[in-house]
């Protein structure tokens, strides 16, 4: 059985990570507070315990990654999350990004296409702490029509194009943040859906994500 412990050392390292995120330009205090609260080392293999607070991505199960803290902070800041916002996340992975959204007080619906990763969420340490976080096994390109519309959509894998169904499932005035393009680097985009259903597009820095693939994987 894995032992979960959030020691003073972990807390100290986490505080330093938050300071580093500030230096890199993250200014949204609710994002920084959420990331200062959540023990990131709980989301990684216990062998990575000591280095969980370095600002870098790490491998998780099934050839996937937990995004770099800076990337999580950057995307969450762009999303302008408000408590009680209904947020759809594509790519549950380690659940870290979803937990940051839930900690801010959003109602989070997160989809993962890999069965194994979805199954892992059943043992998620903070399940009872975040009743506002719901897990789904499915293809993110389809979104969740049953629960639509959403105030916000966040894609945490590299999308080769803007998934039309996700734009459809966004409320008027809603925001979607996604890393766009194939290849090794993606442009971070923020789309704001207008009252007439057209979208206004803003472009930000470049990042590197694992690809958004279609279909579910057993
Ligand atoms: N948000 C995650 C990042 C995980 S990496 C975290 O904080 O750890 C991206 C994840 O997206 C991977 O787990 C991958 O399996 C998943 N993914 C890729 N394409 C997908 C799709 N079409 N639908 C749902 N999940 C997808």
mmCIF file of C-alpha atoms and ligand atoms in Angstrom, residues 60-62 64-67 72 89-98 110-114 117 138-142 156-158 209-215, ligand 1:
data_model
loop_
_atom_site.group_PDB
_atom_site.id
_atom_site.type_symbol
_atom_site.label_atom_id
_atom_site.label_comp_id
_atom_site.label_asym_id
_atom_site.label_seq_id
_atom_site.Cartn_x
_atom_site.Cartn_y
_atom_site.Cartn_z
ATOM 1 C CA UNK A 60 2.931 8.433 -15.834
ATOM 2 C CA UNK A 61 1.219 5.149 -16.786
ATOM 3 C CA UNK A 62 0.562 4.074 -20.368
ATOM 4 C CA UNK A 64 1.502 9.460 -20.982
ATOM 5 C CA UNK A 65 2.720 12.471 -19.043
ATOM 6 C CA UNK A 66 1.667 14.737 -16.204
ATOM 7 C CA UNK A 67 1.960 18.245 -17.621
ATOM 8 C CA UNK A 72 -0.901 23.687 -15.951
ATOM 9 C CA UNK A 89 -11.312 18.731 -19.558
ATOM 10 C CA UNK A 90 -9.972 16.519 -22.356
ATOM 11 C CA UNK A 91 -7.160 14.211 -21.180
ATOM 12 C CA UNK A 92 -7.487 13.228 -17.505
ATOM 13 C CA UNK A 93 -4.025 11.647 -17.368
ATOM 14 C CA UNK A 94 -2.703 11.917 -13.800
ATOM 15 C CA UNK A 95 -5.763 13.992 -12.662
ATOM 16 C CA UNK A 96 -3.457 16.838 -11.526
ATOM 17 C CA UNK A 97 -4.898 19.488 -13.876
ATOM 18 C CA UNK A 98 -8.446 18.383 -13.050
ATOM 19 C CA UNK A 110 -12.814 15.124 -17.293
ATOM 20 C CA UNK A 111 -12.512 12.582 -20.129
ATOM 21 C CA UNK A 112 -9.721 10.064 -20.719
ATOM 22 C CA UNK A 113 -9.460 7.791 -23.792
ATOM 23 C CA UNK A 114 -7.146 5.235 -22.164
ATOM 24 C CA UNK A 117 -5.787 5.677 -16.852
ATOM 25 C CA UNK A 138 -14.407 8.214 -23.768
ATOM 26 C CA UNK A 139 -13.146 10.065 -26.815
ATOM 27 C CA UNK A 140 -12.568 13.740 -26.107
ATOM 28 C CA UNK A 141 -13.355 14.632 -29.735
ATOM 29 C CA UNK A 142 -16.975 13.774 -28.929
ATOM 30 C CA UNK A 156 -4.523 18.933 -22.369
ATOM 31 C CA UNK A 157 -3.275 17.015 -25.428
ATOM 32 C CA UNK A 158 -2.053 18.418 -28.781
ATOM 33 C CA UNK A 209 2.043 18.038 -25.494
ATOM 34 C CA UNK A 210 1.359 14.374 -26.236
ATOM 35 C CA UNK A 211 -1.034 14.017 -29.194
ATOM 36 C CA UNK A 212 -4.829 14.096 -28.923
ATOM 37 C CA UNK A 213 -5.783 10.787 -30.543
ATOM 38 C CA UNK A 214 -9.210 9.738 -31.721
ATOM 39 C CA UNK A 215 -11.233 6.819 -30.403
HETATM 40 N N1 LIG B 1 -4.317 16.710 -17.800
HETATM 41 C C1 LIG B 1 -3.319 15.666 -17.655
HETATM 42 C C2 LIG B 1 -2.369 15.647 -18.842
HETATM 43 C C3 LIG B 1 -2.176 14.257 -19.336
HETATM 44 S S1 LIG B 1 -1.370 14.077 -20.901
HETATM 45 C C4 LIG B 1 -2.578 15.789 -16.348
HETATM 46 O O1 LIG B 1 -2.737 16.787 -15.632
HETATM 47 O O2 LIG B 1 -1.849 14.867 -15.981
HETATM 48 C C5 LIG B 1 -2.765 14.023 -22.028
HETATM 49 C C6 LIG B 1 -3.783 12.939 -21.809
HETATM 50 O O3 LIG B 1 -4.753 13.065 -22.850
HETATM 51 C C7 LIG B 1 -3.265 11.514 -21.909
HETATM 52 O O4 LIG B 1 -3.621 10.805 -20.745
HETATM 53 C C8 LIG B 1 -3.968 10.934 -23.139
HETATM 54 O O5 LIG B 1 -4.276 9.554 -23.034
HETATM 55 C C9 LIG B 1 -5.227 11.781 -23.201
HETATM 56 N N2 LIG B 1 -5.886 11.858 -24.498
HETATM 57 C C10 LIG B 1 -5.338 11.952 -25.734
HETATM 58 N N3 LIG B 1 -6.293 12.008 -26.673
HETATM 59 C C11 LIG B 1 -7.498 11.981 -26.033
HETATM 60 C C12 LIG B 1 -8.872 11.994 -26.453
HETATM 61 N N4 LIG B 1 -9.227 12.038 -27.744
HETATM 62 N N5 LIG B 1 -9.829 11.943 -25.507
HETATM 63 C C13 LIG B 1 -9.522 11.870 -24.190
HETATM 64 N N6 LIG B 1 -8.245 11.840 -23.729
HETATM 65 C C14 LIG B 1 -7.240 11.889 -24.634
#
